[in-house]
Amino acid sequence: MTNNYVYELGNNLYINLTNRCPNSCEFCVRNIKKEINGNDLWLLKEPTMQELEEDLSMYPLSKYEEIVFCGYGEPTYCLSMISQAGPFLKRKGARVRLNTNGLGNLINKRNDVPELLSKYVDCVSVSMNASDPEVYQEICRSRYGQDAFYAMLDFLKGCVNAGIDTTATVVDFIGEEEIEKCRELALSCGAKFRVRPTIYDDTEY
């Protein structure tokens, strides 16, 4: 375990905020490897803002297409850190993205997470992965049960309504029929849609 809070992948710079996650997804890269692009992402502890600023100072932020709040876990557990680091990154002229499973409202026990995020991020990528609650729970195995699917959809719609550039994503292993159902659902919520490859190696995510 280390404290790799910041790492490069492709044309983006990723911020690793936490290892906590309410889901135990069947497809999760954490099930098969402890690192991405040679970076061990299992943290000894979550970062303070000072530690994050120190790590970010080692990278030319203008070089990257996006700075991504991600983590080897669910970054909305660290919403307060996003609210501190987001303005810092925006002052540096960065385009900021959040990668999330969309369960921030359940995690933080409030319904205004999308509105809050609209102040700090330019775009949000929400991991959808299923078109109904039964399939979602089978694949994502959330501690919140089938409520997680509905919370994810509410979060997705909330981000769209807050004016955030919002994309719903699915992993390709769910199959073409389920992918198309998810595509229709995402578009009906006003979100963009993207199919991403199941990660077996150092694929950008």
Coordinates of N, CA and C in Angstrom, one line a residue:
M1 N 0.8 -1.2 0.0 CA 0.0 0.0 0.0 C 0.9 1.2 0.0
T2 N 0.4 2.3 -0.7 CA 1.2 3.5 -0.9 C 0.2 4.7 -0.7
N3 N 0.8 5.8 -1.0 CA -0.1 7.0 -1.1 C 0.1 7.7 -2.5
N4 N -0.3 6.9 -3.5 CA -0.3 7.5 -4.9 C -1.6 8.2 -5.1
Y5 N -1.6 9.5 -4.8 CA -2.8 10.3 -4.9 C -3.0 10.8 -6.3
V6 N -1.9 10.9 -7.1 CA -2.0 11.5 -8.5 C -1.2 10.6 -9.4
Y7 N -1.8 10.3 -10.6 CA -1.0 9.5 -11.6 C -1.5 9.8 -13.0
E8 N -0.6 9.6 -13.9 CA -1.0 9.9 -15.3 C -1.5 8.6 -16.0
L9 N -2.4 8.8 -16.9 CA -2.9 7.7 -17.7 C -3.4 8.3 -19.0
G10 N -2.8 7.9 -20.2 CA -3.2 8.5 -21.4 C -2.9 10.0 -21.4
N11 N -3.8 10.8 -21.9 CA -3.7 12.3 -21.9 C -4.3 13.0 -20.7
N12 N -4.6 12.2 -19.7 CA -5.3 12.7 -18.5 C -4.4 12.5 -17.2
L13 N -4.8 13.3 -16.2 CA -4.2 13.2 -14.9 C -5.3 12.8 -14.0
Y14 N -5.0 11.7 -13.2 CA -6.1 11.2 -12.3 C -5.7 11.4 -10.9
I15 N -6.8 11.8 -10.1 CA -6.6 12.0 -8.7 C -7.3 10.8 -7.9
N16 N -6.5 10.1 -7.2 CA -6.9 8.9 -6.4 C -7.3 9.3 -5.0
L17 N -8.6 9.5 -4.8 CA -9.1 10.1 -3.5 C -9.3 9.0 -2.4
T18 N -9.8 7.8 -2.8 CA -10.2 6.9 -1.8 C -10.2 5.4 -2.3
N19 N -10.2 4.5 -1.4 CA -10.4 3.1 -1.8 C -11.7 2.6 -1.4
R20 N -12.5 3.5 -0.7 CA -13.9 3.0 -0.2 C -14.8 3.0 -1.4
C21 N -15.7 2.0 -1.4 CA -16.7 1.8 -2.4 C -17.9 1.0 -1.9
P22 N -19.1 1.5 -2.2 CA -20.3 0.7 -1.7 C -20.7 -0.5 -2.5
N23 N -20.0 -0.6 -3.7 CA -20.3 -1.7 -4.6 C -19.1 -2.7 -4.6
S24 N -19.4 -3.9 -5.1 CA -18.4 -4.9 -5.3 C -18.6 -5.5 -6.7
C25 N -18.4 -4.6 -7.7 CA -18.8 -4.9 -9.1 C -18.0 -6.2 -9.6
E26 N -18.8 -7.0 -10.4 CA -18.2 -8.2 -11.0 C -17.0 -7.9 -11.9
F27 N -17.1 -6.7 -12.6 CA -16.1 -6.3 -13.6 C -15.0 -5.5 -13.1
C28 N -15.0 -5.1 -11.8 CA -14.1 -4.1 -11.3 C -12.6 -4.5 -11.4
V29 N -11.8 -3.6 -11.9 CA -10.4 -3.8 -12.0 C -9.7 -4.2 -10.7
R30 N -10.3 -3.8 -9.6 CA -9.7 -4.1 -8.3 C -9.7 -5.6 -8.0
N31 N -10.6 -6.3 -8.7 CA -10.7 -7.7 -8.5 C -9.5 -8.5 -9.1
I32 N -8.8 -7.8 -10.0 CA -7.7 -8.6 -10.8 C -6.4 -7.9 -10.6
K33 N -6.3 -6.7 -10.2 CA -4.9 -6.1 -10.1 C -5.0 -5.0 -9.0
K34 N -3.8 -4.6 -8.5 CA -3.6 -3.6 -7.5 C -3.1 -2.3 -8.0
E35 N -2.9 -2.3 -9.3 CA -2.3 -1.1 -9.9 C -2.8 -0.7 -11.3
I36 N -2.6 0.5 -11.6 CA -3.0 1.0 -13.0 C -1.7 1.7 -13.5
N37 N -1.3 1.2 -14.7 CA -0.2 1.9 -15.4 C 1.1 1.9 -14.5
G38 N 1.3 0.9 -13.7 CA 2.4 0.8 -12.8 C 2.3 1.5 -11.5
N39 N 1.1 2.1 -11.2 CA 0.9 2.8 -10.0 C 0.0 2.0 -9.0
D40 N 0.6 1.7 -7.9 CA -0.1 1.0 -6.8 C -1.1 2.0 -6.2
L41 N -2.4 1.7 -6.3 CA -3.5 2.7 -6.0 C -4.2 2.3 -4.7
W42 N -3.7 1.3 -3.9 CA -4.2 1.0 -2.6 C -3.6 2.0 -1.6
L43 N -4.4 2.8 -1.0 CA -3.9 3.9 -0.2 C -3.7 3.5 1.2
L44 N -2.7 4.1 1.9 CA -2.5 4.0 3.3 C -3.5 4.8 4.0
K45 N -3.9 6.0 3.4 CA -4.9 6.9 4.0 C -5.3 7.8 2.8
E46 N -6.5 8.5 3.1 CA -7.0 9.4 2.1 C -6.2 10.7 2.2
P47 N -6.1 11.5 1.1 CA -5.3 12.7 1.1 C -5.9 13.9 1.8
T48 N -5.0 14.7 2.4 CA -5.5 16.0 2.8 C -5.3 17.0 1.6
M49 N -5.9 18.2 1.7 CA -5.8 19.1 0.6 C -4.3 19.5 0.4
Q50 N -3.6 19.7 1.5 CA -2.2 20.1 1.4 C -1.4 19.0 0.7
E51 N -1.6 17.7 1.0 CA -0.9 16.6 0.4 C -1.3 16.6 -1.1
L52 N -2.5 16.8 -1.4 CA -3.0 16.8 -2.8 C -2.3 17.9 -3.6
E53 N -2.3 19.1 -3.0 CA -1.7 20.2 -3.7 C -0.2 20.0 -3.9
E54 N 0.5 19.4 -3.0 CA 1.9 19.1 -3.1 C 2.1 18.1 -4.2
D55 N 1.3 17.1 -4.3 CA 1.5 16.1 -5.4 C 1.1 16.7 -6.8
L56 N 0.1 17.5 -6.8 CA -0.3 18.2 -8.1 C 0.7 19.1 -8.6
S57 N 1.5 19.7 -7.7 CA 2.5 20.7 -8.0 C 3.6 20.1 -8.9
M58 N 3.7 18.8 -8.8 CA 4.8 18.1 -9.6 C 4.4 17.8 -11.1
Y59 N 3.2 18.2 -11.4 CA 2.7 18.0 -12.8 C 2.3 19.3 -13.5
P60 N 2.6 19.5 -14.7 CA 2.2 20.7 -15.5 C 0.7 20.5 -15.9
L61 N -0.2 21.0 -15.1 CA -1.6 20.7 -15.3 C -2.2 21.1 -16.6
S62 N -1.6 22.1 -17.2 CA -2.1 22.6 -18.6 C -1.8 21.5 -19.7
K63 N -1.0 20.6 -19.4 CA -0.6 19.6 -20.3 C -1.7 18.6 -20.6
Y64 N -2.6 18.4 -19.7 CA -3.6 17.3 -19.7 C -4.9 17.7 -20.3
E65 N -5.6 16.8 -21.0 CA -6.9 17.1 -21.5 C -7.9 17.3 -20.4
E66 N -7.8 16.4 -19.4 CA -8.7 16.5 -18.2 C -8.0 16.1 -17.0
I67 N -8.4 16.6 -15.9 CA -8.0 16.2 -14.5 C -9.2 15.4 -14.0
V68 N -9.0 14.2 -13.6 CA -10.1 13.3 -13.3 C -10.1 12.9 -11.8
F69 N -11.2 13.2 -11.1 CA -11.4 12.7 -9.8 C -11.9 11.2 -9.9
C70 N -11.1 10.3 -9.5 CA -11.4 8.9 -9.7 C -11.2 8.1 -8.4
G71 N -10.1 7.4 -8.3 CA -9.8 6.6 -7.1 C -10.0 5.2 -7.4
Y72 N -9.3 4.4 -6.6 CA -9.6 3.0 -6.6 C -10.7 2.7 -5.6
G73 N -11.8 3.5 -5.8 CA -13.0 3.5 -5.0 C -13.9 4.5 -5.5
E74 N -14.9 4.9 -4.7 CA -15.9 5.9 -5.1 C -15.6 7.3 -4.6
P75 N -15.2 8.2 -5.5 CA -14.7 9.5 -5.0 C -15.7 10.4 -4.3
T76 N -17.0 10.1 -4.5 CA -18.0 11.0 -3.8 C -18.0 10.7 -2.3
Y77 N -17.3 9.7 -1.8 CA -17.1 9.5 -0.4 C -16.3 10.8 0.1
C78 N -15.6 11.4 -0.8 CA -14.7 12.5 -0.4 C -15.2 13.8 -1.1
L79 N -16.5 14.0 -1.0 CA -17.1 15.2 -1.6 C -16.5 16.5 -1.0
S80 N -16.1 16.5 0.3 CA -15.5 17.7 0.8 C -14.2 18.0 0.2
M81 N -13.4 16.9 -0.2 CA -12.1 17.1 -0.8 C -12.3 17.6 -2.3
I82 N -13.4 17.1 -3.0 CA -13.7 17.6 -4.3 C -14.0 19.1 -4.2
S83 N -14.8 19.5 -3.2 CA -15.2 20.9 -3.1 C -14.0 21.8 -2.8
Q84 N -12.9 21.2 -2.3 CA -11.7 22.0 -2.1 C -10.8 22.0 -3.3
A85 N -10.6 20.8 -3.8 CA -9.6 20.6 -4.9 C -10.2 21.1 -6.3
G86 N -11.5 21.0 -6.4 CA -12.2 21.5 -7.7 C -11.9 22.9 -8.0
P87 N -12.1 23.9 -7.1 CA -11.8 25.3 -7.3 C -10.3 25.5 -7.6
F88 N -9.5 24.8 -6.8 CA -8.0 24.9 -7.1 C -7.7 24.5 -8.5
L89 N -8.2 23.4 -9.0 CA -8.0 23.0 -10.4 C -8.5 24.0 -11.4
K90 N -9.7 24.5 -11.1 CA -10.3 25.4 -12.1 C -9.5 26.7 -12.2
R91 N -8.9 27.2 -11.0 CA -8.1 28.3 -11.1 C -6.9 28.1 -11.9
K92 N -6.4 26.9 -12.0 CA -5.3 26.5 -12.9 C -5.7 26.3 -14.3
G93 N -7.0 26.5 -14.6 CA -7.4 26.4 -16.0 C -7.7 25.0 -16.5
A94 N -7.8 24.0 -15.5 CA -8.0 22.6 -15.9 C -9.5 22.3 -16.2
R95 N -9.7 21.4 -17.1 CA -11.0 20.8 -17.3 C -11.1 19.6 -16.4
V96 N -12.1 19.6 -15.6 CA -12.2 18.6 -14.5 C -13.4 17.6 -14.7
R97 N -13.1 16.4 -14.5 CA -14.1 15.3 -14.7 C -14.2 14.5 -13.4
L98 N -15.4 14.0 -13.1 CA -15.6 13.1 -12.0 C -16.0 11.7 -12.6
N99 N -15.3 10.7 -12.2 CA -15.7 9.3 -12.5 C -16.4 8.8 -11.3
T100 N -17.7 8.3 -11.4 CA -18.5 7.9 -10.2 C -19.4 6.8 -10.6
N101 N -19.8 6.0 -9.5 CA -20.9 5.1 -9.7 C -22.3 5.7 -9.5
G102 N -22.3 7.0 -9.2 CA -23.6 7.7 -9.1 C -24.3 7.5 -7.8
L103 N -23.7 6.9 -6.8 CA -24.3 6.7 -5.5 C -24.0 7.7 -4.5
G104 N -23.6 8.9 -4.9 CA -23.2 10.0 -4.0 C -24.3 10.4 -3.1
N105 N -25.5 10.4 -3.6 CA -26.7 10.9 -2.8 C -26.9 9.9 -1.6
L106 N -26.8 8.6 -1.9 CA -26.9 7.6 -0.8 C -25.8 7.7 0.1
I107 N -24.6 7.8 -0.4 CA -23.4 7.9 0.5 C -23.4 9.1 1.4
N108 N -23.8 10.2 0.9 CA -23.7 11.5 1.6 C -25.1 11.8 2.3
K109 N -26.1 11.0 2.0 CA -27.4 11.1 2.6 C -28.0 12.5 2.4
R110 N -27.9 13.0 1.2 CA -28.5 14.2 0.8 C -28.7 14.2 -0.8
N111 N -29.6 15.0 -1.3 CA -30.0 14.9 -2.7 C -29.4 16.0 -3.5
D112 N -28.5 16.8 -3.0 CA -28.0 17.9 -3.7 C -26.6 17.8 -4.3
V113 N -26.1 16.5 -4.3 CA -24.7 16.3 -4.8 C -24.5 16.8 -6.2
P114 N -25.4 16.5 -7.2 CA -25.2 17.0 -8.5 C -25.1 18.5 -8.6
E115 N -26.0 19.2 -7.8 CA -25.9 20.6 -7.8 C -24.6 21.1 -7.2
L116 N -24.1 20.5 -6.2 CA -22.8 20.9 -5.6 C -21.7 20.6 -6.6
L117 N -21.7 19.5 -7.3 CA -20.7 19.2 -8.2 C -20.6 20.1 -9.4
S118 N -21.7 20.7 -9.7 CA -21.8 21.6 -10.9 C -20.8 22.8 -10.7
K119 N -20.5 23.1 -9.4 CA -19.6 24.2 -9.1 C -18.1 23.8 -9.3
Y120 N -17.9 22.5 -9.3 CA -16.5 22.1 -9.2 C -16.0 21.3 -10.4
V121 N -16.9 20.7 -11.2 CA -16.5 19.8 -12.2 C -17.2 20.2 -13.5
D122 N -16.5 19.9 -14.7 CA -17.0 20.2 -16.0 C -17.9 19.1 -16.5
C123 N -17.5 17.9 -16.2 CA -18.2 16.7 -16.8 C -18.2 15.6 -15.7
V124 N -19.2 14.7 -15.9 CA -19.3 13.6 -15.0 C -19.5 12.3 -15.8
S125 N -18.8 11.3 -15.5 CA -19.0 10.0 -16.1 C -19.6 9.0 -15.0
V126 N -20.8 8.6 -15.3 CA -21.6 7.7 -14.3 C -21.6 6.3 -14.8
S127 N -21.2 5.4 -14.0 CA -21.1 4.0 -14.3 C -22.5 3.4 -14.1
M128 N -23.2 3.1 -15.3 CA -24.6 2.6 -15.2 C -24.6 1.1 -15.2
N129 N -24.2 0.5 -16.3 CA -23.9 -1.0 -16.3 C -25.1 -1.9 -16.3
A130 N -26.3 -1.4 -16.1 CA -27.5 -2.2 -16.2 C -28.7 -1.4 -16.4
S131 N -29.8 -2.0 -17.0 CA -31.0 -1.2 -17.4 C -32.1 -1.4 -16.4
D132 N -31.9 -2.3 -15.4 CA -33.0 -2.5 -14.4 C -32.3 -2.9 -13.1
P133 N -33.0 -2.7 -11.9 CA -32.4 -2.9 -10.6 C -32.0 -4.4 -10.4
E134 N -32.6 -5.3 -10.9 CA -32.2 -6.7 -10.7 C -30.9 -7.0 -11.3
V135 N -30.7 -6.6 -12.6 CA -29.5 -6.9 -13.3 C -28.4 -6.0 -12.6
Y136 N -28.7 -4.8 -12.2 CA -27.7 -3.9 -11.6 C -27.1 -4.6 -10.3
Q137 N -28.0 -5.1 -9.5 CA -27.6 -5.7 -8.3 C -26.8 -7.0 -8.5
E138 N -27.2 -7.7 -9.5 CA -26.4 -9.0 -9.9 C -25.0 -8.6 -10.3
I139 N -24.8 -7.5 -11.1 CA -23.5 -7.2 -11.6 C -22.7 -6.4 -10.6
C140 N -23.4 -5.4 -10.0 CA -22.6 -4.4 -9.2 C -22.6 -4.7 -7.7
R141 N -23.5 -5.6 -7.2 CA -23.5 -6.1 -5.8 C -23.3 -5.0 -4.8
S142 N -24.3 -4.1 -4.8 CA -24.2 -2.9 -4.0 C -24.7 -3.2 -2.5
R143 N -24.0 -2.6 -1.6 CA -24.5 -2.7 -0.2 C -25.9 -2.1 0.0
Y144 N -26.3 -1.2 -0.9 CA -27.6 -0.6 -0.8 C -28.7 -1.4 -1.5
G145 N -28.3 -2.6 -2.1 CA -29.3 -3.4 -2.7 C -29.9 -2.7 -4.0
Q146 N -31.1 -3.1 -4.3 CA -31.7 -2.5 -5.6 C -31.9 -1.0 -5.5
D147 N -31.9 -0.5 -4.3 CA -32.1 1.0 -4.2 C -30.9 1.7 -4.9
A148 N -29.8 1.1 -5.0 CA -28.6 1.7 -5.7 C -28.9 2.0 -7.1
F149 N -29.7 1.2 -7.8 CA -30.0 1.4 -9.2 C -30.8 2.7 -9.4
Y150 N -31.8 2.9 -8.5 CA -32.7 4.1 -8.6 C -31.9 5.3 -8.2
A151 N -31.0 5.2 -7.2 CA -30.2 6.3 -6.8 C -29.2 6.7 -7.9
M152 N -28.7 5.7 -8.6 CA -27.8 6.0 -9.7 C -28.5 6.8 -10.8
L153 N -29.7 6.4 -11.1 CA -30.5 7.1 -12.1 C -30.9 8.5 -11.7
D154 N -31.3 8.7 -10.4 CA -31.6 10.0 -9.9 C -30.4 10.9 -10.0
F155 N -29.2 10.4 -9.6 CA -28.0 11.1 -9.7 C -27.7 11.5 -11.1
L156 N -27.8 10.6 -12.1 CA -27.6 10.9 -13.5 C -28.5 12.0 -14.0
K157 N -29.8 11.9 -13.7 CA -30.7 13.0 -14.1 C -30.4 14.3 -13.4
G158 N -30.0 14.2 -12.1 CA -29.6 15.4 -11.4 C -28.4 16.1 -12.0
C159 N -27.4 15.4 -12.4 CA -26.3 16.0 -13.1 C -26.7 16.7 -14.4
V160 N -27.5 16.0 -15.2 CA -28.0 16.6 -16.4 C -28.8 17.9 -16.1
N161 N -29.7 17.8 -15.1 CA -30.5 19.0 -14.8 C -29.7 20.1 -14.3
A162 N -28.5 19.8 -13.7 CA -27.6 20.8 -13.1 C -26.7 21.5 -14.2
G163 N -26.9 21.0 -15.4 CA -26.1 21.5 -16.5 C -24.7 21.0 -16.7
I164 N -24.4 19.8 -16.0 CA -23.1 19.2 -16.1 C -23.1 18.3 -17.3
D165 N -22.0 18.3 -18.1 CA -21.8 17.5 -19.2 C -21.7 16.0 -18.7
T166 N -22.8 15.2 -18.9 CA -23.0 14.0 -18.2 C -23.0 12.8 -19.2
T167 N -22.2 11.8 -18.9 CA -22.1 10.6 -19.7 C -22.4 9.4 -18.9
A168 N -23.3 8.5 -19.3 CA -23.5 7.2 -18.7 C -22.7 6.2 -19.4
T169 N -22.0 5.3 -18.7 CA -21.1 4.3 -19.3 C -21.5 2.9 -18.9
V170 N -21.2 2.0 -19.7 CA -21.4 0.6 -19.4 C -20.1 -0.2 -19.8
V171 N -19.9 -1.3 -19.2 CA -18.8 -2.2 -19.6 C -19.3 -3.1 -20.7
D172 N -18.4 -3.5 -21.7 CA -18.9 -4.2 -22.8 C -19.2 -5.7 -22.5
F173 N -18.8 -6.2 -21.4 CA -19.1 -7.6 -21.1 C -20.6 -7.9 -20.8
I174 N -21.4 -6.8 -20.6 CA -22.8 -7.1 -20.3 C -23.6 -7.5 -21.5
G175 N -23.0 -7.5 -22.7 CA -23.7 -8.0 -23.9 C -24.5 -6.9 -24.7
E176 N -24.6 -7.2 -26.0 CA -25.2 -6.2 -26.9 C -26.6 -5.8 -26.5
E177 N -27.4 -6.8 -26.1 CA -28.8 -6.5 -25.8 C -28.9 -5.6 -24.6
E178 N -28.2 -5.9 -23.6 CA -28.2 -5.0 -22.4 C -27.6 -3.7 -22.7
I179 N -26.6 -3.6 -23.5 CA -25.9 -2.4 -23.9 C -27.0 -1.5 -24.5
E180 N -27.8 -2.0 -25.4 CA -28.8 -1.2 -26.1 C -29.9 -0.7 -25.2
K181 N -30.3 -1.5 -24.2 CA -31.2 -1.1 -23.2 C -30.7 0.0 -22.4
C182 N -29.4 -0.1 -22.0 CA -28.8 1.0 -21.3 C -28.6 2.3 -22.1
R183 N -28.3 2.1 -23.4 CA -28.2 3.3 -24.2 C -29.6 4.0 -24.3
E184 N -30.6 3.3 -24.5 CA -32.0 4.0 -24.5 C -32.3 4.6 -23.2
L185 N -31.9 4.0 -22.1 CA -32.2 4.6 -20.8 C -31.4 5.8 -20.5
A186 N -30.1 5.8 -20.9 CA -29.2 6.9 -20.7 C -29.7 8.1 -21.5
L187 N -30.0 7.9 -22.8 CA -30.5 9.0 -23.6 C -31.8 9.5 -23.2
S188 N -32.7 8.7 -22.6 CA -34.0 9.2 -22.1 C -33.8 10.1 -20.9
C189 N -32.7 9.9 -20.2 CA -32.3 10.8 -19.1 C -31.6 12.1 -19.5
G190 N -31.3 12.2 -20.8 CA -30.7 13.4 -21.3 C -29.1 13.3 -21.2
A191 N -28.6 12.1 -20.9 CA -27.2 11.9 -20.8 C -26.6 11.4 -22.1
K192 N -25.3 11.6 -22.3 CA -24.6 10.9 -23.4 C -24.4 9.5 -23.0
F193 N -23.8 8.7 -23.9 CA -23.6 7.2 -23.6 C -22.3 6.8 -24.2
R194 N -21.6 5.9 -23.4 CA -20.4 5.4 -23.9 C -20.2 3.9 -23.4
V195 N -19.8 3.1 -24.3 CA -19.4 1.7 -24.0 C -17.9 1.7 -23.7
R196 N -17.5 1.2 -22.6 CA -16.0 1.1 -22.3 C -15.6 -0.4 -22.2
P197 N -14.4 -0.7 -22.6 CA -13.9 -2.0 -22.5 C -13.7 -2.5 -21.1
T198 N -14.0 -3.8 -20.8 CA -13.7 -4.4 -19.6 C -12.2 -4.3 -19.4
I199 N -11.7 -3.9 -18.2 CA -10.3 -3.7 -18.0 C -9.6 -5.0 -17.6
Y200 N -8.7 -5.5 -18.4 CA -7.9 -6.6 -18.1 C -6.5 -6.3 -18.0
D201 N -6.1 -5.1 -18.5 CA -4.7 -4.6 -18.5 C -4.8 -3.1 -18.3
D202 N -3.8 -2.3 -18.7 CA -3.7 -0.9 -18.4 C -4.5 -0.1 -19.5
T203 N -5.8 -0.3 -19.5 CA -6.6 0.4 -20.4 C -7.1 1.7 -19.8
E204 N -7.2 2.8 -20.5 CA -7.7 4.0 -19.9 C -9.1 3.9 -19.5
Y205 N -9.5 4.5 -18.4 CA -10.9 4.4 -17.9 C -11.4 5.7 -17.4

